[in-house]
Coordinates of C-alpha atoms in Angstrom, one line a residue:
Chain A
M1 CA 0.0 0.0 0.0
R2 CA 1.0 3.5 -0.7
K3 CA 1.7 6.1 2.1
V4 CA -1.2 8.6 2.6
A5 CA -1.1 12.0 4.4
L6 CA -3.2 15.0 5.3
V7 CA -2.0 18.1 3.4
G8 CA -4.6 20.7 4.4
A9 CA -7.6 21.3 6.7
G10 CA -10.2 23.9 7.6
V11 CA -13.2 24.1 9.8
S12 CA -16.3 26.4 9.8
K13 CA -17.6 28.2 12.9
F14 CA -19.5 25.6 14.9
G15 CA -22.6 26.6 16.8
V16 CA -26.4 27.4 16.3
R17 CA -25.6 29.0 13.0
K18 CA -27.6 31.5 10.9
A19 CA -26.4 29.7 7.9
S20 CA -27.7 27.1 5.4
Y21 CA -26.4 23.6 4.7
R22 CA -24.7 24.9 1.6
D23 CA -23.3 28.0 3.5
L24 CA -21.5 25.6 5.9
I25 CA -20.0 23.7 3.0
W26 CA -18.7 26.9 1.5
E27 CA -17.2 28.0 4.8
A28 CA -15.3 24.7 5.4
G29 CA -14.2 24.4 1.9
K30 CA -12.9 28.0 1.8
A31 CA -11.1 27.5 5.1
C32 CA -9.4 24.4 3.8
F33 CA -8.4 25.8 0.4
D34 CA -7.3 29.1 2.0
A35 CA -4.9 27.1 4.3
T36 CA -3.7 25.0 1.4
P37 CA -2.7 27.6 -1.2
A38 CA -0.9 25.0 -3.5
V39 CA -4.3 23.3 -4.1
K40 CA -7.2 24.7 -6.1
P41 CA -10.7 23.1 -6.3
K42 CA -10.0 21.8 -9.9
D43 CA -6.9 19.9 -8.6
V44 CA -9.0 17.8 -6.3
E45 CA -9.8 14.4 -7.9
G46 CA -12.2 13.0 -5.5
L47 CA -14.7 14.1 -2.9
V48 CA -16.2 12.2 0.1
V49 CA -18.8 14.0 2.2
G50 CA -19.7 12.8 5.6
S51 CA -23.3 13.9 6.4
V52 CA -26.1 12.1 8.4
L53 CA -29.3 14.1 8.3
P54 CA -29.5 16.3 5.2
E55 CA -32.7 14.5 4.1
R56 CA -34.4 15.6 7.3
T57 CA -32.7 19.0 8.0
A58 CA -32.0 20.3 4.5
F59 CA -34.5 18.1 2.6
Q60 CA -31.6 17.3 0.3
S61 CA -29.9 14.1 -0.9
H62 CA -27.3 13.6 -3.7
I63 CA -24.9 15.4 -1.3
S64 CA -21.5 14.8 -2.7
S65 CA -22.4 16.1 -6.1
M66 CA -24.1 19.2 -4.5
A67 CA -21.1 19.9 -2.4
A68 CA -18.7 19.4 -5.3
E69 CA -20.6 21.8 -7.4
A70 CA -20.7 24.3 -4.5
L71 CA -16.9 24.2 -4.2
G72 CA -15.9 23.9 -7.9
I73 CA -14.6 20.3 -7.5
R74 CA -15.0 18.1 -10.6
P75 CA -14.4 14.6 -9.2
S76 CA -12.8 12.3 -11.8
V77 CA -12.0 9.3 -9.7
L78 CA -14.2 9.2 -6.5
S79 CA -17.4 10.9 -5.4
A80 CA -19.4 9.6 -2.4
R81 CA -21.3 10.4 0.7
T82 CA -20.8 8.5 3.9
E83 CA -23.7 8.2 6.4
H84 CA -22.6 6.3 9.4
M85 CA -24.2 8.4 12.2
C86 CA -21.7 10.1 14.5
A87 CA -18.6 8.5 12.9
S88 CA -19.5 9.5 9.3
G89 CA -16.7 11.9 9.0
T90 CA -13.9 9.4 10.0
V91 CA -15.5 6.8 7.9
G92 CA -15.2 9.2 5.0
I93 CA -11.5 9.7 5.7
R94 CA -10.9 5.9 5.7
Y95 CA -12.6 5.7 2.3
A96 CA -10.2 8.4 0.9
Y97 CA -7.3 6.7 2.7
A98 CA -8.1 3.4 1.1
F99 CA -8.5 4.8 -2.4
I100 CA -5.3 6.6 -2.2
A101 CA -3.3 3.8 -0.6
A102 CA -4.6 1.5 -3.3
G103 CA -3.3 3.8 -6.1
L104 CA -6.8 4.7 -7.3
A105 CA -6.6 8.4 -6.4
D106 CA -3.9 11.0 -5.4
L107 CA -5.7 13.9 -4.0
V108 CA -9.1 13.7 -2.3
M109 CA -11.1 16.1 -0.1
V110 CA -13.1 14.7 2.8
L111 CA -15.8 17.2 3.9
G112 CA -18.1 16.7 6.9
V113 CA -21.2 18.9 7.2
E114 CA -24.4 19.0 9.3
K115 CA -27.2 21.6 9.8
L116 CA -28.8 20.1 12.9
N117 CA -30.6 23.1 14.3
Q118 CA -34.2 23.2 13.0
P119 CA -36.9 25.7 13.6
T120 CA -37.9 23.8 16.7
G121 CA -35.4 22.2 19.1
D122 CA -37.4 19.2 19.9
E123 CA -37.7 18.3 16.2
A124 CA -33.9 18.5 16.0
I125 CA -33.7 16.0 18.7
L126 CA -36.5 13.8 17.0
N127 CA -34.1 13.7 13.9
M128 CA -31.3 12.5 16.1
G129 CA -33.4 9.4 16.9
T130 CA -32.9 8.1 13.4
G131 CA -29.5 6.9 14.6
V132 CA -31.0 4.2 16.9
D133 CA -33.2 1.4 15.8
R134 CA -36.5 3.0 14.8
E135 CA -38.8 0.0 15.5
W136 CA -37.3 -1.3 18.7
E137 CA -35.7 1.9 20.3
A138 CA -36.5 5.2 18.8
A139 CA -40.3 4.5 18.8
F140 CA -40.1 4.8 22.5
G141 CA -38.3 8.3 22.2
L142 CA -34.8 7.0 22.6
T143 CA -31.9 9.2 21.4
A144 CA -28.3 9.2 22.5
P145 CA -28.4 10.6 26.1
P146 CA -30.1 7.8 27.8
C147 CA -27.8 5.2 26.1
F148 CA -24.7 6.8 27.4
A149 CA -26.4 7.4 30.7
L150 CA -26.6 3.6 31.1
A151 CA -22.9 3.4 30.6
A152 CA -22.4 6.2 33.2
Q153 CA -24.6 4.4 35.7
R154 CA -22.7 1.2 35.2
H155 CA -19.2 3.0 35.5
I156 CA -20.3 4.6 38.8
A157 CA -21.6 1.3 40.2
A158 CA -18.7 -0.9 39.1
Y159 CA -15.7 1.4 39.6
G160 CA -16.9 4.1 42.1
T161 CA -16.5 6.8 39.5
T162 CA -18.1 10.0 40.9
E163 CA -20.3 12.7 39.4
E164 CA -17.3 15.1 40.1
Q165 CA -15.1 13.1 37.9
L166 CA -17.7 13.0 35.2
A167 CA -18.0 16.8 35.6
M168 CA -14.2 17.2 35.2
V169 CA -14.4 16.1 31.6
G170 CA -17.0 18.8 31.1
V171 CA -14.8 21.4 32.8
K172 CA -11.7 20.4 30.9
N173 CA -13.2 20.4 27.5
H174 CA -15.2 23.6 27.9
T175 CA -12.0 25.2 29.2
H176 CA -10.1 24.0 26.1
A177 CA -12.9 25.2 23.8
A178 CA -12.5 28.6 25.1
K179 CA -9.2 28.7 23.2
N180 CA -10.7 27.5 19.9
P181 CA -12.4 30.3 17.9
T182 CA -14.5 27.7 15.9
A183 CA -15.9 26.0 19.1
H184 CA -19.7 26.3 19.8
F185 CA -18.9 27.3 23.4
Q186 CA -16.3 29.7 24.3
K187 CA -16.9 30.7 27.9
G188 CA -15.3 27.8 29.8
A189 CA -17.0 26.3 32.8
T190 CA -16.4 25.6 36.5
L191 CA -17.0 22.5 38.4
D192 CA -20.0 24.1 40.1
Q193 CA -21.5 25.2 36.9
V194 CA -21.3 21.6 35.5
L195 CA -22.5 20.0 38.6
C196 CA -25.4 22.4 38.9
S197 CA -26.4 22.3 35.3
R198 CA -29.8 20.8 34.3
M199 CA -30.1 17.0 34.5
I200 CA -30.6 15.6 31.1
S201 CA -30.6 11.8 31.7
T202 CA -29.4 10.5 35.1
P203 CA -26.5 10.9 35.9
L204 CA -25.6 13.1 32.8
R205 CA -26.1 16.8 33.2
L206 CA -26.2 19.4 30.4
F207 CA -22.5 20.4 30.6
M208 CA -21.5 16.7 30.4
C209 CA -23.3 16.5 27.0
S210 CA -22.5 17.7 23.6
P211 CA -25.0 20.1 22.2
I212 CA -27.0 20.2 19.0
T213 CA -24.6 22.1 16.6
D214 CA -24.4 23.2 13.0
G215 CA -21.0 23.0 11.4
A216 CA -18.6 21.7 8.6
A217 CA -15.0 20.7 8.4
A218 CA -12.8 19.6 5.4
V219 CA -9.4 17.9 5.0
L220 CA -7.3 17.2 1.9
V221 CA -5.8 13.8 1.7
A222 CA -3.0 12.9 -0.6
S223 CA -0.7 10.2 -1.8
E224 CA 3.0 10.4 -0.7
D225 CA 4.3 11.9 -3.9
R226 CA 1.6 14.5 -4.1
A227 CA 1.8 15.3 -0.4
R228 CA 5.5 15.9 -0.6
D229 CA 4.9 18.3 -3.6
L230 CA 2.2 20.2 -1.8
T231 CA 3.8 20.6 1.7
D232 CA 7.0 20.1 3.6
R233 CA 5.0 19.0 6.7
P234 CA 2.5 16.4 5.7
V235 CA 0.7 14.6 8.6
W236 CA 0.8 11.0 7.9
I237 CA -2.1 8.5 8.3
R238 CA -0.1 5.7 10.2
G239 CA -2.9 3.4 11.3
T240 CA -6.7 2.9 11.3
G241 CA -9.2 0.5 12.8
Q242 CA -13.0 0.1 13.0
A243 CA -15.0 -2.4 14.9
L244 CA -18.6 -3.1 15.8
D245 CA -20.0 -4.7 18.8
G246 CA -23.5 -4.2 18.2
F247 CA -26.2 -1.7 16.9
Q248 CA -29.2 -2.1 19.3
L249 CA -28.6 -1.6 23.0
T250 CA -29.7 -5.1 23.7
S251 CA -27.0 -6.5 21.3
L252 CA -24.1 -4.7 23.1
H253 CA -21.8 -6.2 25.8
E254 CA -24.0 -6.7 28.8
D255 CA -21.8 -4.4 31.0
Y256 CA -22.4 -1.0 29.4
A257 CA -19.2 0.4 30.8
H258 CA -17.3 -2.1 28.7
W259 CA -16.9 -1.2 25.0
P260 CA -15.0 -4.2 23.3
A261 CA -15.3 -2.6 19.9
L262 CA -13.3 0.4 20.9
E263 CA -10.6 -1.7 22.4
R264 CA -10.5 -3.8 19.1
A265 CA -10.5 -0.7 16.9
G266 CA -7.7 1.0 18.9
R267 CA -5.6 -2.2 19.0
A268 CA -5.9 -2.5 15.1
A269 CA -4.9 1.1 14.6
Y270 CA -1.9 0.9 17.1
R271 CA -0.6 -2.3 15.5
M272 CA -0.8 -0.9 12.0
A273 CA 1.0 2.3 13.1
G274 CA 3.6 0.5 15.2
V275 CA 2.9 2.6 18.2
T276 CA 1.4 2.0 21.7
A277 CA -1.0 4.1 23.8
G278 CA 2.0 5.5 25.6
D279 CA 3.4 7.0 22.3
V280 CA 0.3 9.1 21.8
D281 CA 0.8 12.9 22.5
V282 CA -2.6 14.2 21.6
A283 CA -5.9 12.6 21.2
E284 CA -9.2 13.8 19.9
V285 CA -11.8 11.4 21.5
H286 CA -15.6 11.1 21.0
D287 CA -16.8 12.8 24.2
C288 CA -20.3 13.0 23.0
F289 CA -21.0 12.6 26.7
A290 CA -18.5 12.9 29.6
I291 CA -18.7 9.2 30.3
A292 CA -17.6 8.4 26.6
E293 CA -14.4 10.2 27.2
L294 CA -13.7 8.3 30.4
I295 CA -14.3 4.9 28.8
A296 CA -12.2 5.9 25.8
Y297 CA -9.2 6.5 28.2
E298 CA -9.6 2.8 29.4
E299 CA -10.4 1.1 26.1
L300 CA -7.6 3.0 24.2
G301 CA -5.1 2.0 27.0
F302 CA -4.3 5.5 28.4
C303 CA -5.2 4.0 31.8
R304 CA -6.5 0.6 33.2
K305 CA -10.1 -0.3 33.2
G306 CA -12.0 1.4 36.0
E307 CA -9.3 4.1 36.5
A308 CA -10.5 6.8 34.2
G309 CA -12.1 8.8 37.0
P310 CA -8.9 9.4 38.9
F311 CA -7.1 9.7 35.5
V312 CA -9.1 12.9 34.6
A313 CA -9.2 14.1 38.2
H314 CA -5.3 14.1 38.4
G315 CA -5.0 16.1 35.2
R316 CA -3.4 13.1 33.3
S317 CA -5.6 13.9 30.2
D318 CA -4.7 17.5 30.2
Y319 CA -1.7 19.7 29.3
G320 CA 1.2 18.5 31.4
G321 CA -0.3 15.1 31.8
D322 CA 0.2 11.7 30.0
V323 CA -1.7 12.7 26.9
V324 CA -3.6 15.8 26.0
V325 CA -7.2 14.6 25.3
N326 CA -9.5 16.9 23.2
P327 CA -7.4 20.2 23.1
R328 CA -9.9 21.7 20.6
G329 CA -12.6 21.3 23.2
G330 CA -14.1 18.0 22.2
L331 CA -17.7 17.4 21.2
I332 CA -18.8 18.9 24.6
G333 CA -17.1 22.2 24.0
C334 CA -17.1 22.4 20.1
G335 CA -20.4 20.9 19.6
H336 CA -21.2 17.7 17.5
P337 CA -22.4 18.4 14.0
L338 CA -22.5 14.6 13.4
G339 CA -20.7 14.2 10.0
A340 CA -18.4 17.2 10.7
T341 CA -17.0 15.9 13.9
G342 CA -14.6 13.2 12.7
V343 CA -13.2 15.6 10.1
A344 CA -12.8 18.4 12.6
Q345 CA -11.0 16.0 14.9
A346 CA -8.5 15.1 12.0
A347 CA -8.1 18.9 11.4
E348 CA -7.2 19.4 15.0
V349 CA -4.6 16.6 14.9
F350 CA -3.3 18.1 11.6
A351 CA -2.7 21.5 13.2
Q352 CA -1.3 19.9 16.4
L353 CA 1.3 17.8 14.5
R354 CA 2.4 20.7 12.3
G355 CA 2.8 22.9 15.4
E356 CA 0.0 25.3 14.1
A357 CA -2.4 24.9 17.0
G358 CA -1.7 28.3 18.6
A359 CA -2.8 28.7 22.2
R360 CA -4.0 25.0 22.0
Q361 CA -0.6 23.6 21.0
V362 CA 0.5 20.5 22.6
L363 CA 4.3 20.8 23.1
D364 CA 6.2 18.7 20.5
A365 CA 3.2 16.6 19.5
A366 CA 4.4 13.8 17.1
V367 CA 1.7 11.1 17.4
G368 CA -2.0 12.0 17.3
L369 CA -5.1 9.8 17.6
T370 CA -8.6 10.4 16.7
H371 CA -11.6 8.3 18.0
N372 CA -15.0 8.7 16.6
N373 CA -18.0 6.5 17.5
S374 CA -21.5 5.7 16.4
G375 CA -23.2 4.8 19.6
M376 CA -21.6 2.8 22.3
G377 CA -21.1 -0.3 20.1
E378 CA -19.2 1.0 17.1
H379 CA -15.8 2.7 17.0
V380 CA -13.3 4.1 14.5
V381 CA -9.7 5.0 15.5
M382 CA -7.1 6.8 13.4
I383 CA -3.5 7.3 14.3
Y384 CA -1.6 10.1 12.7
G385 CA 2.2 10.8 12.7
R386 CA 4.5 13.8 12.1
E387 CA 6.9 11.3 10.8
D388 CA 6.0 8.8 8.1
R389 CA 7.1 5.8 10.1
Chain B
M1 CA -48.3 26.8 3.4
P2 CA -47.5 26.9 7.1
Y3 CA -44.6 25.2 8.7
F4 CA -45.3 21.5 9.3
R5 CA -43.5 18.5 10.1
A6 CA -44.1 15.1 8.6
T7 CA -42.6 12.3 10.6
D8 CA -44.2 9.1 11.9
P9 CA -41.9 7.8 14.7
F10 CA -43.7 4.5 15.1
P11 CA -43.4 1.3 13.1
L12 CA -46.0 0.2 10.6
E13 CA -47.3 -2.9 12.4
S14 CA -49.9 -4.3 10.2
A15 CA -49.7 -7.5 8.0
D16 CA -49.5 -5.2 4.9
H17 CA -46.2 -3.8 6.2
T18 CA -44.2 -6.3 8.2
K19 CA -43.3 -9.9 8.5
L20 CA -43.3 -9.2 12.3
H21 CA -47.1 -8.5 12.3
E22 CA -47.7 -11.4 14.7
F23 CA -45.6 -9.8 17.4
Y24 CA -47.9 -6.8 17.4
A25 CA -51.1 -8.8 17.1
R26 CA -50.2 -10.8 20.2
L27 CA -49.0 -7.5 22.0
A28 CA -52.5 -6.0 21.3
A29 CA -53.8 -9.0 23.2
G30 CA -51.4 -8.3 26.2
R31 CA -48.9 -11.0 25.3
L32 CA -45.2 -10.4 24.8
A33 CA -43.8 -12.8 22.1
T34 CA -40.7 -13.2 20.0
T35 CA -39.3 -15.5 17.3
R36 CA -37.4 -18.7 17.6
C37 CA -35.4 -19.8 14.6
A38 CA -36.9 -22.9 13.0
G39 CA -33.4 -23.9 11.8
C40 CA -31.1 -23.6 14.8
R41 CA -33.9 -23.0 17.5
R42 CA -32.1 -19.8 18.7
L43 CA -34.5 -17.4 20.7
A44 CA -34.1 -13.8 19.5
W45 CA -34.8 -10.4 20.8
P46 CA -36.1 -8.4 19.1
P47 CA -38.0 -10.8 16.9
R48 CA -36.4 -11.4 13.5
A49 CA -37.3 -12.9 10.1
F50 CA -33.8 -13.9 9.2
C51 CA -31.3 -15.8 11.4
G52 CA -27.8 -14.3 11.2
E53 CA -26.5 -17.5 12.8
C54 CA -27.7 -20.2 10.6
G55 CA -29.2 -18.2 7.6
S56 CA -32.7 -19.6 8.0
D57 CA -35.7 -17.4 7.2
R58 CA -38.2 -19.8 8.9
F59 CA -39.3 -19.0 12.4
D60 CA -41.9 -19.8 15.0
W61 CA -43.6 -17.4 17.4
T62 CA -43.3 -18.1 21.1
D63 CA -44.8 -16.2 24.0
L64 CA -42.4 -14.9 26.7
S65 CA -43.3 -15.0 30.4
G66 CA -44.2 -11.3 30.3
E67 CA -42.5 -10.7 33.7
G68 CA -38.9 -9.7 34.2
T69 CA -36.5 -7.5 36.2
I70 CA -34.7 -4.3 35.6
H71 CA -31.1 -4.8 34.5
A72 CA -30.2 -1.1 33.9
F73 CA -32.2 2.2 33.7
T74 CA -31.9 6.0 33.4
V75 CA -34.4 8.8 33.8
Q76 CA -34.4 11.3 31.1
E77 CA -35.7 14.6 32.3
A78 CA -34.9 16.9 29.5
G79 CA -34.0 17.0 25.8
L80 CA -36.7 14.5 24.6
P81 CA -37.7 14.3 21.0
A82 CA -40.8 16.2 19.7
G83 CA -43.9 14.3 20.7
F84 CA -42.3 12.5 23.7
D85 CA -42.6 13.7 27.3
G86 CA -40.3 13.5 30.3
P87 CA -39.4 12.5 32.8
R88 CA -39.1 9.2 31.0
V89 CA -37.7 5.9 32.5
F90 CA -35.7 4.0 29.9
A91 CA -34.9 0.5 30.9
I92 CA -33.2 -2.7 30.0
V93 CA -35.4 -5.5 31.2
K94 CA -34.1 -9.1 31.7
I95 CA -36.8 -11.5 30.7
D96 CA -36.5 -15.3 30.1
G97 CA -32.8 -14.8 29.6
L98 CA -33.2 -12.1 27.1
R99 CA -32.4 -8.3 27.4
V100 CA -35.3 -6.2 26.3
F101 CA -35.1 -2.4 25.7
S102 CA -38.3 -0.4 26.7
I103 CA -39.7 2.2 28.9
L104 CA -41.2 1.9 32.3
V105 CA -44.7 3.3 32.6
G106 CA -46.8 3.9 35.7
A107 CA -43.6 4.2 38.0
E108 CA -42.4 7.0 40.2
P109 CA -39.0 7.6 38.6
S110 CA -37.1 8.2 42.0
K111 CA -38.3 4.6 43.2
V112 CA -37.1 2.7 40.2
A113 CA -34.2 0.3 41.0
I114 CA -32.0 -2.4 39.4
G115 CA -33.5 -5.8 40.1
Q116 CA -37.0 -4.4 40.4
P117 CA -39.7 -6.9 39.1
V118 CA -41.7 -5.5 36.1
R119 CA -44.2 -6.9 33.7
V120 CA -45.2 -6.1 30.1
S121 CA -47.8 -3.3 29.7
P122 CA -48.7 -2.7 26.1
L123 CA -48.7 1.0 25.3
R124 CA -51.1 2.3 22.6
V125 CA -49.6 5.0 20.5
A126 CA -50.9 6.9 17.5
D127 CA -52.8 4.9 14.9
D128 CA -51.2 4.2 11.6
P129 CA -52.2 6.2 8.4
D130 CA -54.8 3.6 7.7
G131 CA -56.4 4.0 11.1
N132 CA -55.1 0.7 12.6
A133 CA -54.3 0.8 16.3
R134 CA -50.6 0.6 17.1
W135 CA -48.9 -0.8 20.4
L136 CA -45.3 -0.8 21.8
P137 CA -44.1 -3.2 24.3
A138 CA -43.7 -1.0 27.4
F139 CA -43.4 -2.3 31.0
C140 CA -44.8 -1.4 34.3
P141 CA -43.8 -2.2 37.9
A142 CA -45.0 -5.9 38.7

């Protein structure tokens, strides 16, 4: 297989945006092309668009062609949309990676975009219920918060994890987001604010949850030869893994604090990259809810099973700790525009490994990890390197 | 034209629409049923018309006991979808060795506990577009 690298990235402002679905595509596309002056839209051979709900929120399908036209891209080798719920963006990056590694393409844009905020907030949440099983789950009104609440309940019962430790994930990620001009939330948060915020689904409070957010992000993915032509600092895709434990809640591991698919996806990515958890300097993990970040520490090997609460409480996942987790602010701070999230995670790691992350820069970051999930039962992990091996 | 939404959040349960119609017919009569694969005899939840273990599409309907215990639960107080009210008790119910996802109705949320006995309590929801009654397999305290 050929080596593959990121050569450019750009992110729109995330938030409750006064912007259309197409506006968001324009913003992310412009940010990415502006940051990559060596590439013009006509140079891009392929486009993959990660997007989950445009049929509901923009009443639009045929997404990749619509986005290609909006950006002036004329795909000649690859054009596709990935819909894979919350991990759609990273799944799109994997497709671009595979095409390029196989020699079928040399330069592909992966764009993630979502316009989630609808005229009514409860309708936006209704749309989110399409990601769980309609007949056996969503018909009862199930969306993501109660699913992850079950994991939090179990983690508390099994390992003595506390509400304060869950809240510390919210504090850390809101604090990081305050240094990210594209984040949904920019005011930071104190432990009291998180612990006193409105209960959403026991024990998860509002500031332990990612919000309903509009946004888009784009990255340019290139073959080795093209990457070296375009930049002197490519960020290499070193490893990738994806695994499914189950779709319905009742198909998952019976212990909801145990996510074997994440452990498997991480192990596959580490092996492919030739690195271990201890080598990771910066990680963008899928903190759709605070409990997800805690379980990610464990399944990705940053700490042992059950020790994630103390790990965050002792600052080991923050600047100066073992690994800086979610420097851009995570999903809790940046928001979670489904298809855009995985691409925005990649954009952050791209900036971090090039030393371009400004106030958020992780000192001398050489190995980065992204983790994107679709529910508790399905996980995608990418490993990026400043060096190509 | 005023703003409108067009979403039916409930499954189409009639024989015109699903191979699992028998499940809903029994549920309307107060019985919780599921499928047993005719090939490998595996009991499924939820019911299914294709067995991913042995590849058979033949199955028999079997009634479950209708009584189980709470394996896990959460109370959602805010952020519910349009058309659904809180607080809402979502639960995983252990029943005849199966795990069933559902909601608990008729319970005081603060009194719900893991291990609590519950029984099936069919919940009538909006009729389908043809006017047929529809039911979901909810549970209540036993």
